[in-house]
JSON list of C-alpha atoms and ligand atoms in Angstrom, two decimals:
[
{"chain": "A", "resi": 144, "resn": "UNK", "atom": "CA", "xyz": [24.07, 237.18, 141.40]},
{"chain": "A", "resi": 145, "resn": "UNK", "atom": "CA", "xyz": [27.53, 237.85, 141.56]},
{"chain": "A", "resi": 146, "resn": "UNK", "atom": "CA", "xyz": [30.07, 234.51, 141.26]},
{"chain": "A", "resi": 147, "resn": "UNK", "atom": "CA", "xyz": [33.46, 235.08, 142.14]},
{"chain": "A", "resi": 148, "resn": "UNK", "atom": "CA", "xyz": [36.32, 234.91, 139.58]},
{"chain": "A", "resi": 149, "resn": "UNK", "atom": "CA", "xyz": [37.90, 231.65, 140.59]},
{"chain": "A", "resi": 150, "resn": "UNK", "atom": "CA", "xyz": [34.62, 230.08, 140.90]},
{"chain": "A", "resi": 151, "resn": "UNK", "atom": "CA", "xyz": [33.26, 231.11, 137.40]},
{"chain": "A", "resi": 152, "resn": "UNK", "atom": "CA", "xyz": [36.33, 229.43, 135.84]},
{"chain": "A", "resi": 153, "resn": "UNK", "atom": "CA", "xyz": [36.04, 226.45, 137.46]},
{"chain": "A", "resi": 154, "resn": "UNK", "atom": "CA", "xyz": [32.01, 226.11, 136.20]},
{"chain": "A", "resi": 155, "resn": "UNK", "atom": "CA", "xyz": [33.70, 227.22, 132.79]},
{"chain": "A", "resi": 156, "resn": "UNK", "atom": "CA", "xyz": [36.43, 224.35, 133.29]},
{"chain": "A", "resi": 157, "resn": "UNK", "atom": "CA", "xyz": [33.91, 221.80, 134.23]},
{"chain": "A", "resi": 158, "resn": "UNK", "atom": "CA", "xyz": [31.52, 222.47, 131.40]},
{"chain": "A", "resi": 159, "resn": "UNK", "atom": "CA", "xyz": [33.96, 222.16, 129.18]},
{"chain": "A", "resi": 160, "resn": "UNK", "atom": "CA", "xyz": [35.57, 218.82, 130.61]},
{"chain": "A", "resi": 161, "resn": "UNK", "atom": "CA", "xyz": [31.78, 217.77, 130.25]},
{"chain": "A", "resi": 162, "resn": "UNK", "atom": "CA", "xyz": [31.46, 218.66, 126.33]},
{"chain": "A", "resi": 163, "resn": "UNK", "atom": "CA", "xyz": [34.59, 217.41, 126.03]},
{"chain": "A", "resi": 164, "resn": "UNK", "atom": "CA", "xyz": [34.07, 213.90, 126.96]},
{"chain": "A", "resi": 165, "resn": "UNK", "atom": "CA", "xyz": [30.75, 213.54, 125.45]},
{"chain": "A", "resi": 166, "resn": "UNK", "atom": "CA", "xyz": [32.14, 214.53, 122.54]},
{"chain": "A", "resi": 167, "resn": "UNK", "atom": "CA", "xyz": [34.57, 211.32, 123.01]},
{"chain": "A", "resi": 168, "resn": "UNK", "atom": "CA", "xyz": [31.78, 209.31, 123.74]},
{"chain": "A", "resi": 169, "resn": "UNK", "atom": "CA", "xyz": [29.80, 210.30, 120.43]},
{"chain": "A", "resi": 170, "resn": "UNK", "atom": "CA", "xyz": [32.87, 210.21, 118.32]},
{"chain": "A", "resi": 171, "resn": "UNK", "atom": "CA", "xyz": [33.87, 206.68, 119.52]},
{"chain": "A", "resi": 172, "resn": "UNK", "atom": "CA", "xyz": [30.21, 205.27, 118.91]},
{"chain": "A", "resi": 173, "resn": "UNK", "atom": "CA", "xyz": [29.51, 206.86, 115.65]},
{"chain": "A", "resi": 174, "resn": "UNK", "atom": "CA", "xyz": [33.02, 207.06, 113.91]},
{"chain": "A", "resi": 175, "resn": "UNK", "atom": "CA", "xyz": [34.86, 204.43, 115.30]},
{"chain": "A", "resi": 176, "resn": "UNK", "atom": "CA", "xyz": [31.31, 202.14, 115.72]},
{"chain": "A", "resi": 177, "resn": "UNK", "atom": "CA", "xyz": [32.42, 200.87, 119.67]},
{"chain": "A", "resi": 178, "resn": "UNK", "atom": "CA", "xyz": [28.81, 200.39, 121.55]},
{"chain": "A", "resi": 179, "resn": "UNK", "atom": "CA", "xyz": [27.88, 198.14, 124.24]},
{"chain": "A", "resi": 180, "resn": "UNK", "atom": "CA", "xyz": [26.89, 194.77, 123.17]},
{"chain": "A", "resi": 181, "resn": "UNK", "atom": "CA", "xyz": [23.19, 194.96, 122.81]},
{"chain": "A", "resi": 182, "resn": "UNK", "atom": "CA", "xyz": [21.54, 191.08, 122.72]},
{"chain": "A", "resi": 183, "resn": "UNK", "atom": "CA", "xyz": [18.15, 191.05, 124.47]},
{"chain": "A", "resi": 184, "resn": "UNK", "atom": "CA", "xyz": [17.60, 187.43, 123.84]},
{"chain": "A", "resi": 185, "resn": "UNK", "atom": "CA", "xyz": [16.73, 185.35, 126.93]},
{"chain": "A", "resi": 186, "resn": "UNK", "atom": "CA", "xyz": [17.73, 181.77, 127.62]},
{"chain": "A", "resi": 187, "resn": "UNK", "atom": "CA", "xyz": [16.92, 179.33, 130.50]},
{"chain": "A", "resi": 188, "resn": "UNK", "atom": "CA", "xyz": [20.25, 179.14, 132.23]},
{"chain": "A", "resi": 189, "resn": "UNK", "atom": "CA", "xyz": [19.66, 175.46, 133.34]},
{"chain": "A", "resi": 190, "resn": "UNK", "atom": "CA", "xyz": [18.62, 174.59, 130.05]},
{"chain": "A", "resi": 191, "resn": "UNK", "atom": "CA", "xyz": [21.40, 175.59, 127.94]},
{"chain": "A", "resi": 192, "resn": "UNK", "atom": "CA", "xyz": [22.45, 172.45, 126.81]},
{"chain": "A", "resi": 193, "resn": "UNK", "atom": "CA", "xyz": [18.88, 171.26, 125.35]},
{"chain": "A", "resi": 194, "resn": "UNK", "atom": "CA", "xyz": [18.10, 174.94, 123.93]},
{"chain": "A", "resi": 195, "resn": "UNK", "atom": "CA", "xyz": [19.18, 175.10, 120.06]},
{"chain": "A", "resi": 196, "resn": "UNK", "atom": "CA", "xyz": [21.30, 176.72, 118.96]},
{"chain": "A", "resi": 197, "resn": "UNK", "atom": "CA", "xyz": [23.06, 176.43, 121.91]},
{"chain": "A", "resi": 198, "resn": "UNK", "atom": "CA", "xyz": [22.78, 173.19, 122.13]},
{"chain": "A", "resi": 199, "resn": "UNK", "atom": "CA", "xyz": [25.39, 172.54, 119.38]},
{"chain": "A", "resi": 200, "resn": "UNK", "atom": "CA", "xyz": [27.64, 175.72, 119.78]},
{"chain": "A", "resi": 201, "resn": "UNK", "atom": "CA", "xyz": [29.97, 176.49, 116.89]},
{"chain": "A", "resi": 202, "resn": "UNK", "atom": "CA", "xyz": [30.28, 178.11, 113.70]},
{"chain": "A", "resi": 203, "resn": "UNK", "atom": "CA", "xyz": [27.42, 178.63, 111.18]},
{"chain": "A", "resi": 204, "resn": "UNK", "atom": "CA", "xyz": [28.00, 179.60, 107.67]},
{"chain": "A", "resi": 205, "resn": "UNK", "atom": "CA", "xyz": [25.54, 182.03, 106.46]},
{"chain": "A", "resi": 206, "resn": "UNK", "atom": "CA", "xyz": [27.09, 183.92, 103.25]},
{"chain": "A", "resi": 207, "resn": "UNK", "atom": "CA", "xyz": [30.36, 183.48, 101.63]},
{"chain": "A", "resi": 208, "resn": "UNK", "atom": "CA", "xyz": [32.41, 185.52, 104.49]},
{"chain": "A", "resi": 209, "resn": "UNK", "atom": "CA", "xyz": [29.71, 185.87, 107.30]},
{"chain": "A", "resi": 210, "resn": "UNK", "atom": "CA", "xyz": [29.45, 183.56, 110.10]},
{"chain": "A", "resi": 211, "resn": "UNK", "atom": "CA", "xyz": [27.96, 182.96, 113.58]},
{"chain": "A", "resi": 212, "resn": "UNK", "atom": "CA", "xyz": [29.58, 182.02, 116.59]},
{"chain": "A", "resi": 213, "resn": "UNK", "atom": "CA", "xyz": [27.32, 180.47, 119.33]},
{"chain": "A", "resi": 214, "resn": "UNK", "atom": "CA", "xyz": [29.24, 180.07, 122.47]},
{"chain": "A", "resi": 215, "resn": "UNK", "atom": "CA", "xyz": [28.73, 178.96, 125.89]},
{"chain": "A", "resi": 216, "resn": "UNK", "atom": "CA", "xyz": [30.54, 180.12, 129.07]},
{"chain": "A", "resi": 217, "resn": "UNK", "atom": "CA", "xyz": [30.53, 177.27, 132.05]},
{"chain": "A", "resi": 218, "resn": "UNK", "atom": "CA", "xyz": [33.17, 177.13, 134.63]},
{"chain": "A", "resi": 219, "resn": "UNK", "atom": "CA", "xyz": [35.86, 176.56, 133.54]},
{"chain": "A", "resi": 220, "resn": "UNK", "atom": "CA", "xyz": [35.64, 176.41, 129.98]},
{"chain": "A", "resi": 221, "resn": "UNK", "atom": "CA", "xyz": [34.40, 178.22, 126.70]},
{"chain": "A", "resi": 222, "resn": "UNK", "atom": "CA", "xyz": [31.87, 175.71, 124.48]},
{"chain": "A", "resi": 223, "resn": "UNK", "atom": "CA", "xyz": [33.41, 175.19, 121.51]},
{"chain": "A", "resi": 224, "resn": "UNK", "atom": "CA", "xyz": [37.14, 175.75, 123.16]},
{"chain": "A", "resi": 225, "resn": "UNK", "atom": "CA", "xyz": [38.80, 176.08, 119.55]},
{"chain": "A", "resi": 226, "resn": "UNK", "atom": "CA", "xyz": [37.50, 177.71, 116.53]},
{"chain": "A", "resi": 227, "resn": "UNK", "atom": "CA", "xyz": [38.64, 178.33, 112.83]},
{"chain": "A", "resi": 228, "resn": "UNK", "atom": "CA", "xyz": [37.64, 181.14, 111.05]},
{"chain": "A", "resi": 229, "resn": "UNK", "atom": "CA", "xyz": [38.83, 182.00, 107.38]},
{"chain": "A", "resi": 230, "resn": "UNK", "atom": "CA", "xyz": [40.38, 185.34, 106.89]},
{"chain": "A", "resi": 231, "resn": "UNK", "atom": "CA", "xyz": [38.29, 188.25, 105.98]},
{"chain": "A", "resi": 232, "resn": "UNK", "atom": "CA", "xyz": [35.29, 186.62, 107.72]},
{"chain": "A", "resi": 233, "resn": "UNK", "atom": "CA", "xyz": [32.55, 188.75, 109.38]},
{"chain": "A", "resi": 234, "resn": "UNK", "atom": "CA", "xyz": [31.34, 186.95, 112.66]},
{"chain": "A", "resi": 235, "resn": "UNK", "atom": "CA", "xyz": [28.48, 187.37, 114.79]},
{"chain": "A", "resi": 236, "resn": "UNK", "atom": "CA", "xyz": [29.53, 186.13, 118.05]},
{"chain": "A", "resi": 237, "resn": "UNK", "atom": "CA", "xyz": [26.31, 184.96, 120.68]},
{"chain": "A", "resi": 238, "resn": "UNK", "atom": "CA", "xyz": [27.68, 184.24, 123.81]},
{"chain": "A", "resi": 239, "resn": "UNK", "atom": "CA", "xyz": [25.69, 182.76, 127.34]},
{"chain": "A", "resi": 240, "resn": "UNK", "atom": "CA", "xyz": [26.55, 181.45, 130.56]},
{"chain": "A", "resi": 241, "resn": "UNK", "atom": "CA", "xyz": [25.04, 177.93, 132.06]},
{"chain": "A", "resi": 242, "resn": "UNK", "atom": "CA", "xyz": [26.02, 179.15, 135.36]},
{"chain": "A", "resi": 243, "resn": "UNK", "atom": "CA", "xyz": [28.12, 182.33, 136.65]},
{"chain": "A", "resi": 244, "resn": "UNK", "atom": "CA", "xyz": [28.72, 185.43, 135.42]},
{"chain": "A", "resi": 245, "resn": "UNK", "atom": "CA", "xyz": [31.61, 185.05, 133.09]},
{"chain": "A", "resi": 246, "resn": "UNK", "atom": "CA", "xyz": [33.69, 187.34, 130.59]},
{"chain": "A", "resi": 247, "resn": "UNK", "atom": "CA", "xyz": [34.40, 187.01, 126.88]},
{"chain": "A", "resi": 248, "resn": "UNK", "atom": "CA", "xyz": [36.92, 188.84, 125.63]},
{"chain": "A", "resi": 249, "resn": "UNK", "atom": "CA", "xyz": [38.87, 188.19, 122.71]},
{"chain": "A", "resi": 250, "resn": "UNK", "atom": "CA", "xyz": [42.48, 190.83, 122.73]},
{"chain": "A", "resi": 251, "resn": "UNK", "atom": "CA", "xyz": [42.90, 192.74, 119.27]},
{"chain": "A", "resi": 252, "resn": "UNK", "atom": "CA", "xyz": [39.60, 192.98, 118.38]},
{"chain": "A", "resi": 253, "resn": "UNK", "atom": "CA", "xyz": [36.21, 194.41, 119.23]},
{"chain": "A", "resi": 254, "resn": "UNK", "atom": "CA", "xyz": [34.59, 191.54, 120.87]},
{"chain": "A", "resi": 255, "resn": "UNK", "atom": "CA", "xyz": [34.92, 192.29, 125.06]},
{"chain": "A", "resi": 256, "resn": "UNK", "atom": "CA", "xyz": [31.23, 191.54, 126.85]},
{"chain": "A", "resi": 257, "resn": "UNK", "atom": "CA", "xyz": [29.65, 189.60, 129.66]},
{"chain": "A", "resi": 258, "resn": "UNK", "atom": "CA", "xyz": [28.34, 186.08, 129.51]},
{"chain": "A", "resi": 259, "resn": "UNK", "atom": "CA", "xyz": [25.40, 186.40, 131.74]},
{"chain": "A", "resi": 260, "resn": "UNK", "atom": "CA", "xyz": [23.18, 183.54, 132.42]},
{"chain": "A", "resi": 261, "resn": "UNK", "atom": "CA", "xyz": [19.62, 183.65, 131.46]},
{"chain": "A", "resi": 262, "resn": "UNK", "atom": "CA", "xyz": [20.85, 186.46, 128.63]},
{"chain": "A", "resi": 263, "resn": "UNK", "atom": "CA", "xyz": [22.66, 185.77, 125.28]},
{"chain": "A", "resi": 264, "resn": "UNK", "atom": "CA", "xyz": [24.82, 188.51, 124.36]},
{"chain": "A", "resi": 265, "resn": "UNK", "atom": "CA", "xyz": [25.95, 189.63, 120.61]},
{"chain": "A", "resi": 266, "resn": "UNK", "atom": "CA", "xyz": [28.95, 191.46, 118.99]},
{"chain": "A", "resi": 267, "resn": "UNK", "atom": "CA", "xyz": [30.02, 191.80, 115.40]},
{"chain": "A", "resi": 268, "resn": "UNK", "atom": "CA", "xyz": [33.43, 191.36, 114.04]},
{"chain": "A", "resi": 269, "resn": "UNK", "atom": "CA", "xyz": [35.77, 191.07, 110.68]},
{"chain": "A", "resi": 270, "resn": "UNK", "atom": "CA", "xyz": [38.53, 189.14, 110.94]},
{"chain": "A", "resi": 271, "resn": "UNK", "atom": "CA", "xyz": [41.06, 190.80, 108.58]},
{"chain": "A", "resi": 272, "resn": "UNK", "atom": "CA", "xyz": [44.29, 189.41, 110.10]},
{"chain": "A", "resi": 273, "resn": "UNK", "atom": "CA", "xyz": [44.80, 186.06, 109.82]},
{"chain": "A", "resi": 274, "resn": "UNK", "atom": "CA", "xyz": [46.81, 184.41, 113.16]},
{"chain": "A", "resi": 275, "resn": "UNK", "atom": "CA", "xyz": [45.77, 182.94, 116.32]},
{"chain": "A", "resi": 276, "resn": "UNK", "atom": "CA", "xyz": [43.68, 184.93, 118.60]},
{"chain": "A", "resi": 277, "resn": "UNK", "atom": "CA", "xyz": [43.07, 184.19, 122.09]},
{"chain": "A", "resi": 278, "resn": "UNK", "atom": "CA", "xyz": [39.45, 184.13, 124.21]},
{"chain": "A", "resi": 279, "resn": "UNK", "atom": "CA", "xyz": [39.49, 184.96, 127.54]},
{"chain": "A", "resi": 280, "resn": "UNK", "atom": "CA", "xyz": [37.40, 184.83, 130.41]},
{"chain": "A", "resi": 281, "resn": "UNK", "atom": "CA", "xyz": [38.16, 188.33, 132.09]},
{"chain": "A", "resi": 282, "resn": "UNK", "atom": "CA", "xyz": [35.50, 188.06, 134.95]},
{"chain": "A", "resi": 283, "resn": "UNK", "atom": "CA", "xyz": [36.77, 186.31, 138.21]},
{"chain": "A", "resi": 284, "resn": "UNK", "atom": "CA", "xyz": [33.66, 183.44, 138.29]},
{"chain": "A", "resi": 285, "resn": "UNK", "atom": "CA", "xyz": [35.98, 181.00, 140.67]},
{"chain": "A", "resi": 286, "resn": "UNK", "atom": "CA", "xyz": [38.99, 179.01, 141.36]},
{"chain": "A", "resi": 287, "resn": "UNK", "atom": "CA", "xyz": [40.05, 178.35, 137.95]},
{"chain": "A", "resi": 288, "resn": "UNK", "atom": "CA", "xyz": [39.32, 181.50, 136.32]},
{"chain": "A", "resi": 289, "resn": "UNK", "atom": "CA", "xyz": [43.05, 182.13, 135.21]},
{"chain": "A", "resi": 290, "resn": "UNK", "atom": "CA", "xyz": [42.68, 178.67, 132.98]},
{"chain": "A", "resi": 291, "resn": "UNK", "atom": "CA", "xyz": [39.50, 179.74, 131.18]},
{"chain": "A", "resi": 292, "resn": "UNK", "atom": "CA", "xyz": [40.26, 180.89, 127.55]},
{"chain": "A", "resi": 293, "resn": "UNK", "atom": "CA", "xyz": [39.43, 179.47, 124.01]},
{"chain": "A", "resi": 294, "resn": "UNK", "atom": "CA", "xyz": [41.37, 179.83, 120.72]},
{"chain": "A", "resi": 295, "resn": "UNK", "atom": "CA", "xyz": [40.68, 181.27, 117.35]},
{"chain": "A", "resi": 296, "resn": "UNK", "atom": "CA", "xyz": [42.52, 180.27, 114.77]},
{"chain": "A", "resi": 297, "resn": "UNK", "atom": "CA", "xyz": [42.12, 182.85, 111.63]},
{"chain": "A", "resi": 298, "resn": "UNK", "atom": "CA", "xyz": [43.45, 181.66, 108.33]},
{"chain": "B", "resi": 233, "resn": "LIG", "atom": "CU1", "xyz": [34.74, 182.40, 133.49]},
{"chain": "B", "resi": 233, "resn": "LIG", "atom": "CU2", "xyz": [36.30, 183.69, 135.01]}
]
């Protein structure tokens, strides 16, 4: 089979790009530990406020320096709105929505997920730097989406 020279270059270039980006994804996943949220737990979105542990959202201590944070997202707020975390803590966030799809994003951390009605998403982050972190909804969810935010104080 005869392949034109330019066509061969393009094939090699395309394959090299494919290998390069696959390697990049592999590096991010295994070296930097950046992975999509993996929560598979389900919850009835119409009964979130009655279903434990989401009936009492907030921070739970597991051990010294290890916490779980339960969050409910609904139009147009996060419950709890504010949270205080001791510096150096490893926190696993569990998030669900009581109505529509919301975002759950904490800039300067690895926490970036969706709050999906019916599902519980989870991600873990260790807060090594003290300060005030913003929690924002980064998925358009309605007329007051831009006012949907929370605050996390690390000290
Ligand atoms: Cu909730 Cu945007």
